[in-house]
């Protein structure tokens, strides 16, 4: 009796309510986009909205099961679960390809995508591994094993091929960062092997912050490539300048802002360090972007073309640019308050100007129908969910729970940032669903299960110690 | 080690990305309208609907120009699947080769896009766009094709409208429509390539009044360019408005009768209602059926033949052909002489054939008889008195002064300048003044004797049949005229305002009385030149003209000219008749034609008579000499 009370009492209602809100908005958008006047009933299972509701029902059922089962089983069966999803990823490679990828298990519309469920298995095993009491965080074995857990499913997913989910899996690397996994065990031997006398590192800044640095480098490089070739035109003040100077200016602003931010939070004694860090960061990032820019200009024509295509810089009416261009038109035409529910024009399935507008590009019809107000609410709701999960993660006593929560937060953040980002030119066009929103059973089920596992773990946070 | 501080890295990244995304969304959706415009470009199409052109009625409310439904056989290449060329060829009555050629032609030409800035024309053909495969099919032709179109996906019919002329008369008045050229498309947004525009006649002059108001329909199109529905339930759509019917002053029966009379003759008739200036009939012969030039197909078929015809049926003679007026000018010489005071009503001049040739008749002892007998020496004398008024010692200077006065008089009769008639293709004729002869002979190098042939309407004086008909109307009105015009009612109102302005000539009303009496005697008295112009029960006033003409040194048969109005008091109709190379005098051919026209107009019909039969039977077309 007491235990039951504590379960209900520890249940995180705000997160659950936000989750339900997203689900309702998602179903509503699918109904709007895929509306078929011959089957107006939202529960018509021959239509996508009917099916989506069915998937939602199944997901909630799974969620209820998750809640009834003691959360201990994830710790106990972490390895079998992981192996199970891995075997699914292998089996799927022998399935007939759908749209050029062997991603579907099962037949017709009832198929599932094992890659979606692999996220759960990976998150659980990673949590299990990192929570194992006496892992030596600085050992080479730990680093390799932790990365291996992530890398194995990634390789199988790349074989399908499913580039989107592959990219999403890199989210787990940030979890390693949060848990303090340093890459020094891999970097130090190389550095120390260099025949420079008297040089011996015990710890490097790069190794400690390897993952964030790696991503800053990637983001800066992509940004450079995106902007350096173009002309930035500030219409309202009538100034035009070369794209690279825009990147330069952007870096300067970021570093200056970072300096003042650090001055604010650092103690008086450390203020000089803030300036040093900012200047070093600025010099390093400028060097990096210059090298990338220079290297890109020196590339052979076809290589350059390929990169441009991937980044959507080259106008290719049948390629990525077509989708993005129409997606941006749909989003941008929403205006402040939108065109009204079920009044999307560009992104409705009837006109079909935006392909995949009920799955990967579902943000388009939503933004077109609800305008900036709706888009802002959606962004805030997602941020709330993600930050709430971080908050939940930080209140866990058990490392297992914390790692799992961070993994979930990072996966959600990736999906959110890439999916919405590709509608607004902030991310390359990668086909991944918007969690709880996009039409599709697999993502609906896997995200819901992750959600319920987290809620369950959180509700039992006081019961476990490790 | 404790890594709890690292949670801030996550919180900061998440928050920053959220803020960045929200800002970009705000910029894209609220601040910048680039993407809204792009969305319109992608999904919304403006479809313009051109209304049928205004219908035209004659003065009695008979519909003379209407619109008829035609069909275009449209095709969308993308939707064509497994075209059975043999069956399709059989259906539309073409050969397979023709079908293939037409396809090639459409791909190459129909989607032409002219870039104004680069001046280059490039093919803009798109397989998802509709193009007309066959244009302008009649309802009869379409009835045979339409039921089978379901077997040929990608083909469908489209309704269009074109002109239809229930009466095959008045082609030179009505004009025809043709497809716009690139310049017209550039100048006026109303037109799109393929639109039709009035190319001649009143269709051209009143183009804006004829074309109506376009309707605009906003539609939502899919990525495949299919129409999905109307935009916002047609909230912004406008309806195509056909322009109000236009009523002409033309009497279509009179017009048709005149064309019948002039069959097998080269010439023209212009009839005007003197009290209003409305043109009752304007006949140019040889003529053509306006239905021959309806639509591209027929224009392509018939236009070259009409253009090559040596009798120039496309040429609007009454407006653009400049003839010497011959003796009809004597009316005006009399009026000017009287007004200038160089003669009076009872002035007589001997018929002195040594000065200028004349036919046998007693000498005229007054103006009235001079008109009746059309005495050449008399008018030689009168005109010399007008031109050389002895105001200057130098006869050269005197002639200069007199000729300019004379020219001014004639200008006030609407001669020597272009009338503001509501039609295109008008010419001004020639009334020579001092500047004109200075160019020929040099300043003060000419005098009356140099230019004397103008006194009997030969030589340099030229005018159009329309102008001469207007002179007849001025005679009928005793000194004033409204500019002759075709359109009687525009937009349910009267004619254009400029046609309600009375033009006064420089000759006073009282001087017309003796001249008009002369015109009556021309028709009714022994010794008059046009007894064939009589009409039972109507008092006709007229004046003949016999115009000598040459081609180079070769003397051709005379033109037969007649002007008349009737009845003498309260005139209802004034007209001019020219029969080219008819031989004989004005009384032989032109006068009886005029009388038949008057009879038709006054009584609404013409009693069969030998006079009418003689005109109908006459073939004067081939005889020039």
Tab-separated table of C-alpha atoms in Angstrom, chain A residues 12 15 178 382-396 401-410 412-413 454 458, chain B residues 4 6-15:
chain	number	residue	atom	x	y	z
A	12	UNK	CA	6.271	12.866	-12.991
A	15	UNK	CA	6.416	15.269	-18.287
A	178	UNK	CA	28.092	13.586	-19.146
A	382	UNK	CA	9.791	20.055	-26.906
A	383	UNK	CA	12.318	22.090	-24.977
A	384	UNK	CA	10.231	21.599	-21.889
A	385	UNK	CA	10.147	17.835	-22.381
A	386	UNK	CA	13.893	17.629	-23.021
A	387	UNK	CA	14.900	19.913	-20.158
A	388	UNK	CA	12.452	18.173	-17.873
A	389	UNK	CA	14.128	14.849	-18.682
A	390	UNK	CA	17.524	16.397	-17.892
A	391	UNK	CA	16.076	17.588	-14.625
A	392	UNK	CA	14.733	14.137	-13.918
A	393	UNK	CA	18.105	12.631	-14.830
A	394	UNK	CA	19.889	14.853	-12.367
A	395	UNK	CA	17.614	13.884	-9.486
A	396	UNK	CA	18.310	10.173	-9.881
A	401	UNK	CA	18.627	5.847	-14.338
A	402	UNK	CA	20.649	8.972	-15.039
A	403	UNK	CA	22.447	7.515	-18.037
A	404	UNK	CA	19.218	6.181	-19.449
A	405	UNK	CA	17.490	9.549	-18.957
A	406	UNK	CA	20.353	11.423	-20.627
A	407	UNK	CA	20.323	8.978	-23.504
A	408	UNK	CA	16.608	9.582	-23.990
A	409	UNK	CA	16.992	13.365	-23.718
A	410	UNK	CA	19.780	13.389	-26.274
A	412	UNK	CA	14.821	13.424	-28.422
A	413	UNK	CA	16.954	16.512	-28.865
A	454	UNK	CA	11.890	6.638	-17.932
A	458	UNK	CA	11.850	7.829	-12.097
B	4	UNK	CA	27.672	17.139	-12.324
B	6	UNK	CA	28.519	19.176	-17.111
B	7	UNK	CA	24.751	19.188	-16.968
B	8	UNK	CA	24.966	22.922	-17.674
B	9	UNK	CA	26.610	22.186	-21.007
B	10	UNK	CA	23.469	20.282	-21.958
B	11	UNK	CA	21.034	22.812	-20.584
B	12	UNK	CA	22.820	25.659	-22.335
B	13	UNK	CA	23.001	23.840	-25.676
B	14	UNK	CA	19.333	22.854	-25.548
B	15	UNK	CA	18.225	26.349	-24.602
